[in-house]
């Protein structure tokens, strides 16, 4: 909640879906990602969500738990605090 006022309009789109126990960002790097990478992955999920993708995320989550990947960012136990990054506009490609 403390980050909400810091989000750009683009970054706030991550809240267009309800939070869950796992997610696209978590299985694609989790805390090893920068905040900008996390926002891009969250918005990608918002634009592509569906049953098949959700099943893929659940399967990938099991693998990540077993391998213990992406738990901490470099130099931090988890993730550095988000301090805002200004307005960010994502390119129109499906990347």
PDB file of N, CA and C in Angstrom:
ATOM      1  N   UNK A   1       0.818  -1.196   0.000  1.00  0.00           N
ATOM      2  CA  UNK A   1       0.000   0.000   0.000  1.00  0.00           C
ATOM      3  C   UNK A   1       0.865   1.264   0.000  1.00  0.00           C
ATOM      4  N   UNK A   2       2.030   1.195   0.645  1.00  0.00           N
ATOM      5  CA  UNK A   2       2.865   2.383   0.755  1.00  0.00           C
ATOM      6  C   UNK A   2       3.412   2.837  -0.599  1.00  0.00           C
ATOM      7  N   UNK A   3       3.449   1.938  -1.592  1.00  0.00           N
ATOM      8  CA  UNK A   3       3.995   2.280  -2.900  1.00  0.00           C
ATOM      9  C   UNK A   3       2.962   2.909  -3.832  1.00  0.00           C
ATOM     10  N   UNK A   4       1.687   2.742  -3.578  1.00  0.00           N
ATOM     11  CA  UNK A   4       0.645   3.206  -4.501  1.00  0.00           C
ATOM     12  C   UNK A   4       0.823   4.648  -4.963  1.00  0.00           C
ATOM     13  N   UNK A   5       1.115   5.593  -4.087  1.00  0.00           N
ATOM     14  CA  UNK A   5       1.286   6.970  -4.561  1.00  0.00           C
ATOM     15  C   UNK A   5       2.509   7.174  -5.456  1.00  0.00           C
ATOM     16  N   UNK A   6       3.429   6.225  -5.453  1.00  0.00           N
ATOM     17  CA  UNK A   6       4.657   6.334  -6.242  1.00  0.00           C
ATOM     18  C   UNK A   6       4.501   5.782  -7.656  1.00  0.00           C
ATOM     19  N   UNK A   7       3.436   5.021  -7.907  1.00  0.00           N
ATOM     20  CA  UNK A   7       3.248   4.373  -9.201  1.00  0.00           C
ATOM     21  C   UNK A   7       2.876   5.374 -10.289  1.00  0.00           C
ATOM     22  N   UNK A   8       3.424   5.161 -11.471  1.00  0.00           N
ATOM     23  CA  UNK A   8       2.947   5.864 -12.659  1.00  0.00           C
ATOM     24  C   UNK A   8       1.645   5.186 -13.088  1.00  0.00           C
ATOM     25  N   UNK A   9       0.970   5.759 -14.037  1.00  0.00           N
ATOM     26  CA  UNK A   9      -0.264   5.145 -14.555  1.00  0.00           C
ATOM     27  C   UNK A   9       0.023   3.751 -15.103  1.00  0.00           C
ATOM     28  N   UNK A  10       1.131   3.616 -15.805  1.00  0.00           N
ATOM     29  CA  UNK A  10       1.541   2.323 -16.352  1.00  0.00           C
ATOM     30  C   UNK A  10       1.767   1.305 -15.238  1.00  0.00           C
ATOM     31  N   UNK A  11       2.526   1.687 -14.221  1.00  0.00           N
ATOM     32  CA  UNK A  11       2.847   0.784 -13.130  1.00  0.00           C
ATOM     33  C   UNK A  11       1.603   0.369 -12.348  1.00  0.00           C
ATOM     34  N   UNK A  12       0.642   1.255 -12.219  1.00  0.00           N
ATOM     35  CA  UNK A  12      -0.587   0.962 -11.475  1.00  0.00           C
ATOM     36  C   UNK A  12      -1.440  -0.093 -12.166  1.00  0.00           C
ATOM     37  N   UNK A  13      -1.198  -0.345 -13.440  1.00  0.00           N
ATOM     38  CA  UNK A  13      -1.963  -1.370 -14.165  1.00  0.00           C
ATOM     39  C   UNK A  13      -1.794  -2.752 -13.560  1.00  0.00           C
ATOM     40  N   UNK A  14      -0.725  -2.967 -12.800  1.00  0.00           N
ATOM     41  CA  UNK A  14      -0.508  -4.277 -12.175  1.00  0.00           C
ATOM     42  C   UNK A  14      -1.662  -4.638 -11.244  1.00  0.00           C
ATOM     43  N   UNK A  15      -2.428  -3.642 -10.821  1.00  0.00           N
ATOM     44  CA  UNK A  15      -3.550  -3.883  -9.920  1.00  0.00           C
ATOM     45  C   UNK A  15      -4.873  -4.117 -10.656  1.00  0.00           C
ATOM     46  N   UNK A  16      -4.819  -4.317 -11.961  1.00  0.00           N
ATOM     47  CA  UNK A  16      -6.014  -4.636 -12.741  1.00  0.00           C
ATOM     48  C   UNK A  16      -6.430  -6.092 -12.554  1.00  0.00           C
ATOM     49  N   UNK A  17      -5.593  -6.883 -11.914  1.00  0.00           N
ATOM     50  CA  UNK A  17      -5.936  -8.263 -11.565  1.00  0.00           C
ATOM     51  C   UNK A  17      -5.757  -8.440 -10.067  1.00  0.00           C
ATOM     52  N   UNK A  18      -6.498  -9.378  -9.501  1.00  0.00           N
ATOM     53  CA  UNK A  18      -6.370  -9.659  -8.073  1.00  0.00           C
ATOM     54  C   UNK A  18      -5.037 -10.346  -7.799  1.00  0.00           C
ATOM     55  N   UNK A  19      -4.414 -10.039  -6.670  1.00  0.00           N
ATOM     56  CA  UNK A  19      -3.169 -10.728  -6.335  1.00  0.00           C
ATOM     57  C   UNK A  19      -3.433 -12.202  -6.029  1.00  0.00           C
ATOM     58  N   UNK A  20      -2.424 -13.006  -6.236  1.00  0.00           N
ATOM     59  CA  UNK A  20      -2.558 -14.437  -5.976  1.00  0.00           C
ATOM     60  C   UNK A  20      -1.383 -14.954  -5.166  1.00  0.00           C
ATOM     61  N   UNK A  21      -1.285 -16.258  -5.082  1.00  0.00           N
ATOM     62  CA  UNK A  21      -0.204 -16.862  -4.290  1.00  0.00           C
ATOM     63  C   UNK A  21       1.101 -16.939  -5.070  1.00  0.00           C
ATOM     64  N   UNK A  22       1.038 -16.785  -6.371  1.00  0.00           N
ATOM     65  CA  UNK A  22       2.211 -16.771  -7.234  1.00  0.00           C
ATOM     66  C   UNK A  22       1.889 -15.880  -8.425  1.00  0.00           C
ATOM     67  N   UNK A  23       2.816 -15.761  -9.350  1.00  0.00           N
ATOM     68  CA  UNK A  23       2.556 -14.914 -10.501  1.00  0.00           C
ATOM     69  C   UNK A  23       3.650 -14.997 -11.540  1.00  0.00           C
ATOM     70  N   UNK A  24       3.398 -14.360 -12.676  1.00  0.00           N
ATOM     71  CA  UNK A  24       4.316 -14.368 -13.803  1.00  0.00           C
ATOM     72  C   UNK A  24       5.673 -13.775 -13.403  1.00  0.00           C
ATOM     73  N   UNK A  25       5.643 -12.691 -12.644  1.00  0.00           N
ATOM     74  CA  UNK A  25       6.883 -12.071 -12.195  1.00  0.00           C
ATOM     75  C   UNK A  25       7.646 -12.993 -11.261  1.00  0.00           C
ATOM     76  N   UNK A  26       6.943 -13.669 -10.375  1.00  0.00           N
ATOM     77  CA  UNK A  26       7.596 -14.547  -9.406  1.00  0.00           C
ATOM     78  C   UNK A  26       8.316 -15.704 -10.089  1.00  0.00           C
ATOM     79  N   UNK A  27       7.740 -16.245 -11.146  1.00  0.00           N
ATOM     80  CA  UNK A  27       8.379 -17.388 -11.811  1.00  0.00           C
ATOM     81  C   UNK A  27       9.402 -16.954 -12.864  1.00  0.00           C
ATOM     82  N   UNK A  28       9.511 -15.655 -13.091  1.00  0.00           N
ATOM     83  CA  UNK A  28      10.472 -15.152 -14.073  1.00  0.00           C
ATOM     84  C   UNK A  28      11.562 -14.290 -13.444  1.00  0.00           C
ATOM     85  N   UNK A  29      11.868 -14.533 -12.177  1.00  0.00           N
ATOM     86  CA  UNK A  29      12.992 -13.848 -11.571  1.00  0.00           C
ATOM     87  C   UNK A  29      12.756 -13.351 -10.162  1.00  0.00           C
ATOM     88  N   UNK A  30      11.507 -13.110  -9.809  1.00  0.00           N
ATOM     89  CA  UNK A  30      11.138 -12.685  -8.460  1.00  0.00           C
ATOM     90  C   UNK A  30      12.005 -11.531  -7.983  1.00  0.00           C
ATOM     91  N   UNK A  31      12.711 -11.693  -6.886  1.00  0.00           N
ATOM     92  CA  UNK A  31      13.487 -10.600  -6.302  1.00  0.00           C
ATOM     93  C   UNK A  31      14.834 -10.370  -6.978  1.00  0.00           C
ATOM     94  N   UNK A  32      15.179 -11.191  -7.966  1.00  0.00           N
ATOM     95  CA  UNK A  32      16.410 -10.969  -8.721  1.00  0.00           C
ATOM     96  C   UNK A  32      16.197  -9.926  -9.823  1.00  0.00           C
ATOM     97  N   UNK A  33      14.954  -9.463  -9.984  1.00  0.00           N
ATOM     98  CA  UNK A  33      14.608  -8.495 -11.022  1.00  0.00           C
ATOM     99  C   UNK A  33      14.616  -7.074 -10.477  1.00  0.00           C
ATOM    100  N   UNK A  34      14.796  -6.114 -11.374  1.00  0.00           N
ATOM    101  CA  UNK A  34      14.636  -4.712 -10.987  1.00  0.00           C
ATOM    102  C   UNK A  34      13.148  -4.411 -10.870  1.00  0.00           C
ATOM    103  N   UNK A  35      12.821  -3.309 -10.224  1.00  0.00           N
ATOM    104  CA  UNK A  35      11.413  -2.916 -10.132  1.00  0.00           C
ATOM    105  C   UNK A  35      10.814  -2.704 -11.518  1.00  0.00           C
ATOM    106  N   UNK A  36      11.577  -2.124 -12.444  1.00  0.00           N
ATOM    107  CA  UNK A  36      11.054  -1.886 -13.789  1.00  0.00           C
ATOM    108  C   UNK A  36      10.747  -3.199 -14.508  1.00  0.00           C
ATOM    109  N   UNK A  37      11.631  -4.189 -14.342  1.00  0.00           N
ATOM    110  CA  UNK A  37      11.383  -5.499 -14.941  1.00  0.00           C
ATOM    111  C   UNK A  37      10.135  -6.138 -14.337  1.00  0.00           C
ATOM    112  N   UNK A  38       9.962  -5.992 -13.029  1.00  0.00           N
ATOM    113  CA  UNK A  38       8.771  -6.538 -12.375  1.00  0.00           C
ATOM    114  C   UNK A  38       7.493  -5.906 -12.928  1.00  0.00           C
ATOM    115  N   UNK A  39       7.509  -4.580 -13.065  1.00  0.00           N
ATOM    116  CA  UNK A  39       6.329  -3.907 -13.601  1.00  0.00           C
ATOM    117  C   UNK A  39       6.029  -4.387 -15.015  1.00  0.00           C
ATOM    118  N   UNK A  40       7.066  -4.508 -15.853  1.00  0.00           N
ATOM    119  CA  UNK A  40       6.855  -4.973 -17.224  1.00  0.00           C
ATOM    120  C   UNK A  40       6.244  -6.375 -17.252  1.00  0.00           C
ATOM    121  N   UNK A  41       6.741  -7.272 -16.405  1.00  0.00           N
ATOM    122  CA  UNK A  41       6.203  -8.632 -16.366  1.00  0.00           C
ATOM    123  C   UNK A  41       4.771  -8.648 -15.818  1.00  0.00           C
ATOM    124  N   UNK A  42       4.504  -7.844 -14.800  1.00  0.00           N
ATOM    125  CA  UNK A  42       3.138  -7.776 -14.256  1.00  0.00           C
ATOM    126  C   UNK A  42       2.155  -7.264 -15.296  1.00  0.00           C
ATOM    127  N   UNK A  43       2.542  -6.249 -16.050  1.00  0.00           N
ATOM    128  CA  UNK A  43       1.648  -5.693 -17.074  1.00  0.00           C
ATOM    129  C   UNK A  43       1.494  -6.683 -18.225  1.00  0.00           C
ATOM    130  N   UNK A  44       2.558  -7.390 -18.563  1.00  0.00           N
ATOM    131  CA  UNK A  44       2.443  -8.420 -19.601  1.00  0.00           C
ATOM    132  C   UNK A  44       1.386  -9.443 -19.180  1.00  0.00           C
ATOM    133  N   UNK A  45       1.430  -9.850 -17.917  1.00  0.00           N
ATOM    134  CA  UNK A  45       0.443 -10.820 -17.427  1.00  0.00           C
ATOM    135  C   UNK A  45      -0.971 -10.232 -17.513  1.00  0.00           C
ATOM    136  N   UNK A  46      -1.154  -8.997 -17.117  1.00  0.00           N
ATOM    137  CA  UNK A  46      -2.472  -8.354 -17.183  1.00  0.00           C
ATOM    138  C   UNK A  46      -3.011  -8.438 -18.611  1.00  0.00           C
ATOM    139  N   UNK A  47      -2.142  -8.233 -19.598  1.00  0.00           N
ATOM    140  CA  UNK A  47      -2.562  -8.236 -21.003  1.00  0.00           C
ATOM    141  C   UNK A  47      -2.730  -9.634 -21.591  1.00  0.00           C
ATOM    142  N   UNK A  48      -2.216 -10.679 -20.927  1.00  0.00           N
ATOM    143  CA  UNK A  48      -2.230 -12.028 -21.498  1.00  0.00           C
ATOM    144  C   UNK A  48      -2.839 -13.093 -20.582  1.00  0.00           C
ATOM    145  N   UNK A  49      -3.447 -12.693 -19.479  1.00  0.00           N
ATOM    146  CA  UNK A  49      -3.942 -13.660 -18.485  1.00  0.00           C
ATOM    147  C   UNK A  49      -4.951 -14.632 -19.090  1.00  0.00           C
ATOM    148  N   UNK A  50      -4.934 -15.832 -18.542  1.00  0.00           N
ATOM    149  CA  UNK A  50      -5.848 -16.871 -18.987  1.00  0.00           C
ATOM    150  C   UNK A  50      -5.562 -18.173 -18.257  1.00  0.00           C
ATOM    151  N   UNK A  51      -6.450 -19.129 -18.412  1.00  0.00           N
ATOM    152  CA  UNK A  51      -6.349 -20.401 -17.700  1.00  0.00           C
ATOM    153  C   UNK A  51      -5.055 -21.145 -18.015  1.00  0.00           C
ATOM    154  N   UNK A  52      -4.703 -21.258 -19.296  1.00  0.00           N
ATOM    155  CA  UNK A  52      -3.505 -22.014 -19.678  1.00  0.00           C
ATOM    156  C   UNK A  52      -2.253 -21.346 -19.105  1.00  0.00           C
ATOM    157  N   UNK A  53      -2.178 -20.033 -19.184  1.00  0.00           N
ATOM    158  CA  UNK A  53      -1.029 -19.321 -18.612  1.00  0.00           C
ATOM    159  C   UNK A  53      -0.977 -19.514 -17.101  1.00  0.00           C
ATOM    160  N   UNK A  54      -2.120 -19.476 -16.437  1.00  0.00           N
ATOM    161  CA  UNK A  54      -2.149 -19.691 -14.990  1.00  0.00           C
ATOM    162  C   UNK A  54      -1.658 -21.091 -14.619  1.00  0.00           C
ATOM    163  N   UNK A  55      -2.015 -22.085 -15.398  1.00  0.00           N
ATOM    164  CA  UNK A  55      -1.536 -23.451 -15.134  1.00  0.00           C
ATOM    165  C   UNK A  55      -0.026 -23.537 -15.345  1.00  0.00           C
ATOM    166  N   UNK A  56       0.478 -22.846 -16.361  1.00  0.00           N
ATOM    167  CA  UNK A  56       1.926 -22.810 -16.603  1.00  0.00           C
ATOM    168  C   UNK A  56       2.637 -22.161 -15.412  1.00  0.00           C
ATOM    169  N   UNK A  57       2.071 -21.073 -14.897  1.00  0.00           N
ATOM    170  CA  UNK A  57       2.670 -20.383 -13.756  1.00  0.00           C
ATOM    171  C   UNK A  57       2.705 -21.301 -12.536  1.00  0.00           C
ATOM    172  N   UNK A  58       1.628 -22.033 -12.289  1.00  0.00           N
ATOM    173  CA  UNK A  58       1.609 -22.957 -11.143  1.00  0.00           C
ATOM    174  C   UNK A  58       2.695 -24.019 -11.275  1.00  0.00           C
ATOM    175  N   UNK A  59       2.838 -24.586 -12.454  1.00  0.00           N
ATOM    176  CA  UNK A  59       3.874 -25.599 -12.682  1.00  0.00           C
ATOM    177  C   UNK A  59       5.264 -24.996 -12.515  1.00  0.00           C
ATOM    178  N   UNK A  60       5.479 -23.809 -13.079  1.00  0.00           N
ATOM    179  CA  UNK A  60       6.773 -23.147 -12.950  1.00  0.00           C
ATOM    180  C   UNK A  60       7.072 -22.795 -11.487  1.00  0.00           C
ATOM    181  N   UNK A  61       6.038 -22.474 -10.714  1.00  0.00           N
ATOM    182  CA  UNK A  61       6.209 -22.154  -9.299  1.00  0.00           C
ATOM    183  C   UNK A  61       6.775 -23.348  -8.537  1.00  0.00           C
ATOM    184  N   UNK A  62       6.249 -24.523  -8.797  1.00  0.00           N
ATOM    185  CA  UNK A  62       6.736 -25.737  -8.135  1.00  0.00           C
ATOM    186  C   UNK A  62       8.219 -25.927  -8.442  1.00  0.00           C
ATOM    187  N   UNK A  63       8.607 -25.739  -9.688  1.00  0.00           N
ATOM    188  CA  UNK A  63      10.009 -25.893 -10.084  1.00  0.00           C
ATOM    189  C   UNK A  63      10.877 -24.858  -9.364  1.00  0.00           C
ATOM    190  N   UNK A  64      10.427 -23.605  -9.313  1.00  0.00           N
ATOM    191  CA  UNK A  64      11.202 -22.541  -8.651  1.00  0.00           C
ATOM    192  C   UNK A  64      11.365 -22.819  -7.161  1.00  0.00           C
ATOM    193  N   UNK A  65      10.329 -23.336  -6.521  1.00  0.00           N
ATOM    194  CA  UNK A  65      10.412 -23.658  -5.093  1.00  0.00           C
ATOM    195  C   UNK A  65      11.449 -24.748  -4.850  1.00  0.00           C
ATOM    196  N   UNK A  66      11.432 -25.763  -5.678  1.00  0.00           N
ATOM    197  CA  UNK A  66      12.379 -26.865  -5.534  1.00  0.00           C
ATOM    198  C   UNK A  66      13.809 -26.380  -5.755  1.00  0.00           C
ATOM    199  N   UNK A  67      14.018 -25.525  -6.766  1.00  0.00           N
ATOM    200  CA  UNK A  67      15.360 -25.031  -7.084  1.00  0.00           C
ATOM    201  C   UNK A  67      15.789 -23.841  -6.228  1.00  0.00           C
ATOM    202  N   UNK A  68      14.846 -23.223  -5.515  1.00  0.00           N
ATOM    203  CA  UNK A  68      15.121 -22.040  -4.669  1.00  0.00           C
ATOM    204  C   UNK A  68      15.745 -20.910  -5.471  1.00  0.00           C
ATOM    205  N   UNK A  69      15.176 -20.616  -6.644  1.00  0.00           N
ATOM    206  CA  UNK A  69      15.697 -19.574  -7.522  1.00  0.00           C
ATOM    207  C   UNK A  69      14.997 -18.232  -7.288  1.00  0.00           C
ATOM    208  N   UNK A  70      15.773 -17.137  -7.418  1.00  0.00           N
ATOM    209  CA  UNK A  70      15.217 -15.783  -7.402  1.00  0.00           C
ATOM    210  C   UNK A  70      14.707 -15.301  -6.062  1.00  0.00           C
ATOM    211  N   UNK A  71      15.180 -15.870  -4.985  1.00  0.00           N
ATOM    212  CA  UNK A  71      14.658 -15.519  -3.668  1.00  0.00           C
ATOM    213  C   UNK A  71      15.098 -14.133  -3.233  1.00  0.00           C
ATOM    214  N   UNK A  72      16.357 -13.773  -3.464  1.00  0.00           N
ATOM    215  CA  UNK A  72      16.858 -12.488  -2.990  1.00  0.00           C
ATOM    216  C   UNK A  72      17.524 -11.709  -4.118  1.00  0.00           C
ATOM    217  N   UNK A  73      17.386 -10.381  -4.072  1.00  0.00           N
ATOM    218  CA  UNK A  73      18.104  -9.509  -4.984  1.00  0.00           C
ATOM    219  C   UNK A  73      19.552  -9.420  -4.526  1.00  0.00           C
ATOM    220  N   UNK A  74      20.454  -9.154  -5.438  1.00  0.00           N
ATOM    221  CA  UNK A  74      21.867  -9.049  -5.096  1.00  0.00           C
ATOM    222  C   UNK A  74      22.069  -7.951  -4.047  1.00  0.00           C
ATOM    223  N   UNK A  75      22.748  -8.291  -2.964  1.00  0.00           N
ATOM    224  CA  UNK A  75      23.039  -7.334  -1.911  1.00  0.00           C
ATOM    225  C   UNK A  75      21.880  -7.060  -0.973  1.00  0.00           C
ATOM    226  N   UNK A  76      20.820  -7.874  -1.039  1.00  0.00           N
ATOM    227  CA  UNK A  76      19.640  -7.653  -0.203  1.00  0.00           C
ATOM    228  C   UNK A  76      19.053  -8.997   0.191  1.00  0.00           C
ATOM    229  N   UNK A  77      18.407  -9.038   1.356  1.00  0.00           N
ATOM    230  CA  UNK A  77      17.758 -10.281   1.760  1.00  0.00           C
ATOM    231  C   UNK A  77      16.572 -10.594   0.867  1.00  0.00           C
ATOM    232  N   UNK A  78      15.838  -9.579   0.459  1.00  0.00           N
ATOM    233  CA  UNK A  78      14.691  -9.784  -0.426  1.00  0.00           C
ATOM    234  C   UNK A  78      14.776  -8.830  -1.600  1.00  0.00           C
ATOM    235  N   UNK A  79      14.187  -7.650  -1.492  1.00  0.00           N
ATOM    236  CA  UNK A  79      14.125  -6.694  -2.589  1.00  0.00           C
ATOM    237  C   UNK A  79      14.298  -5.294  -2.036  1.00  0.00           C
ATOM    238  N   UNK A  80      15.094  -4.439  -2.697  1.00  0.00           N
ATOM    239  CA  UNK A  80      15.223  -3.068  -2.221  1.00  0.00           C
ATOM    240  C   UNK A  80      13.873  -2.349  -2.255  1.00  0.00           C
ATOM    241  N   UNK A  81      13.714  -1.384  -1.380  1.00  0.00           N
ATOM    242  CA  UNK A  81      12.474  -0.623  -1.305  1.00  0.00           C
ATOM    243  C   UNK A  81      12.234   0.132  -2.608  1.00  0.00           C
ATOM    244  N   UNK A  82      10.972   0.151  -3.078  1.00  0.00           N
ATOM    245  CA  UNK A  82      10.592   0.905  -4.263  1.00  0.00           C
ATOM    246  C   UNK A  82      10.447   2.371  -3.881  1.00  0.00           C
ATOM    247  N   UNK A  83      11.134   3.246  -4.605  1.00  0.00           N
ATOM    248  CA  UNK A  83      11.086   4.671  -4.299  1.00  0.00           C
ATOM    249  C   UNK A  83      10.483   5.474  -5.434  1.00  0.00           C
ATOM    250  N   UNK A  84       9.872   4.774  -6.396  1.00  0.00           N
ATOM    251  CA  UNK A  84       9.299   5.443  -7.564  1.00  0.00           C
ATOM    252  C   UNK A  84      10.328   5.506  -8.673  1.00  0.00           C
ATOM    253  N   UNK A  85       9.839   5.512  -9.893  1.00  0.00           N
ATOM    254  CA  UNK A  85      10.768   5.572 -11.016  1.00  0.00           C
ATOM    255  C   UNK A  85      10.260   6.502 -12.098  1.00  0.00           C
ATOM    256  N   UNK A  86       9.297   7.337 -11.778  1.00  0.00           N
ATOM    257  CA  UNK A  86       8.773   8.261 -12.774  1.00  0.00           C
ATOM    258  C   UNK A  86       7.842   7.571 -13.743  1.00  0.00           C
ATOM    259  N   UNK A  87       7.482   8.282 -14.762  1.00  0.00           N
ATOM    260  CA  UNK A  87       6.547   7.753 -15.758  1.00  0.00           C
ATOM    261  C   UNK A  87       7.304   6.851 -16.705  1.00  0.00           C
ATOM    262  N   UNK A  88       6.758   5.669 -16.927  1.00  0.00           N
ATOM    263  CA  UNK A  88       7.375   4.691 -17.813  1.00  0.00           C
ATOM    264  C   UNK A  88       6.329   4.219 -18.800  1.00  0.00           C
ATOM    265  N   UNK A  89       6.666   4.272 -20.069  1.00  0.00           N
ATOM    266  CA  UNK A  89       5.748   3.812 -21.097  1.00  0.00           C
ATOM    267  C   UNK A  89       6.361   2.589 -21.747  1.00  0.00           C
ATOM    268  N   UNK A  90       5.619   1.500 -21.758  1.00  0.00           N
ATOM    269  CA  UNK A  90       6.104   0.251 -22.330  1.00  0.00           C
ATOM    270  C   UNK A  90       6.003   0.312 -23.835  1.00  0.00           C
ATOM    271  N   UNK A  91       6.978  -0.280 -24.494  1.00  0.00           N
ATOM    272  CA  UNK A  91       6.915  -0.375 -25.944  1.00  0.00           C
ATOM    273  C   UNK A  91       5.738  -1.232 -26.344  1.00  0.00           C
ATOM    274  N   UNK A  92       5.253  -1.090 -27.563  1.00  0.00           N
ATOM    275  CA  UNK A  92       4.054  -1.785 -27.993  1.00  0.00           C
ATOM    276  C   UNK A  92       4.282  -3.222 -28.403  1.00  0.00           C
ATOM    277  N   UNK A  93       5.529  -3.701 -28.400  1.00  0.00           N
ATOM    278  CA  UNK A  93       5.788  -5.093 -28.773  1.00  0.00           C
ATOM    279  C   UNK A  93       5.243  -6.023 -27.694  1.00  0.00           C
ATOM    280  N   UNK A  94       5.032  -7.288 -28.031  1.00  0.00           N
ATOM    281  CA  UNK A  94       4.466  -8.276 -27.099  1.00  0.00           C
ATOM    282  C   UNK A  94       5.559  -8.920 -26.259  1.00  0.00           C
ATOM    283  N   UNK A  95       6.691  -8.304 -26.055  1.00  0.00           N
ATOM    284  CA  UNK A  95       7.809  -8.891 -25.357  1.00  0.00           C
ATOM    285  C   UNK A  95       7.624  -8.959 -23.946  1.00  0.00           C
TER     286      UNK A  95
END
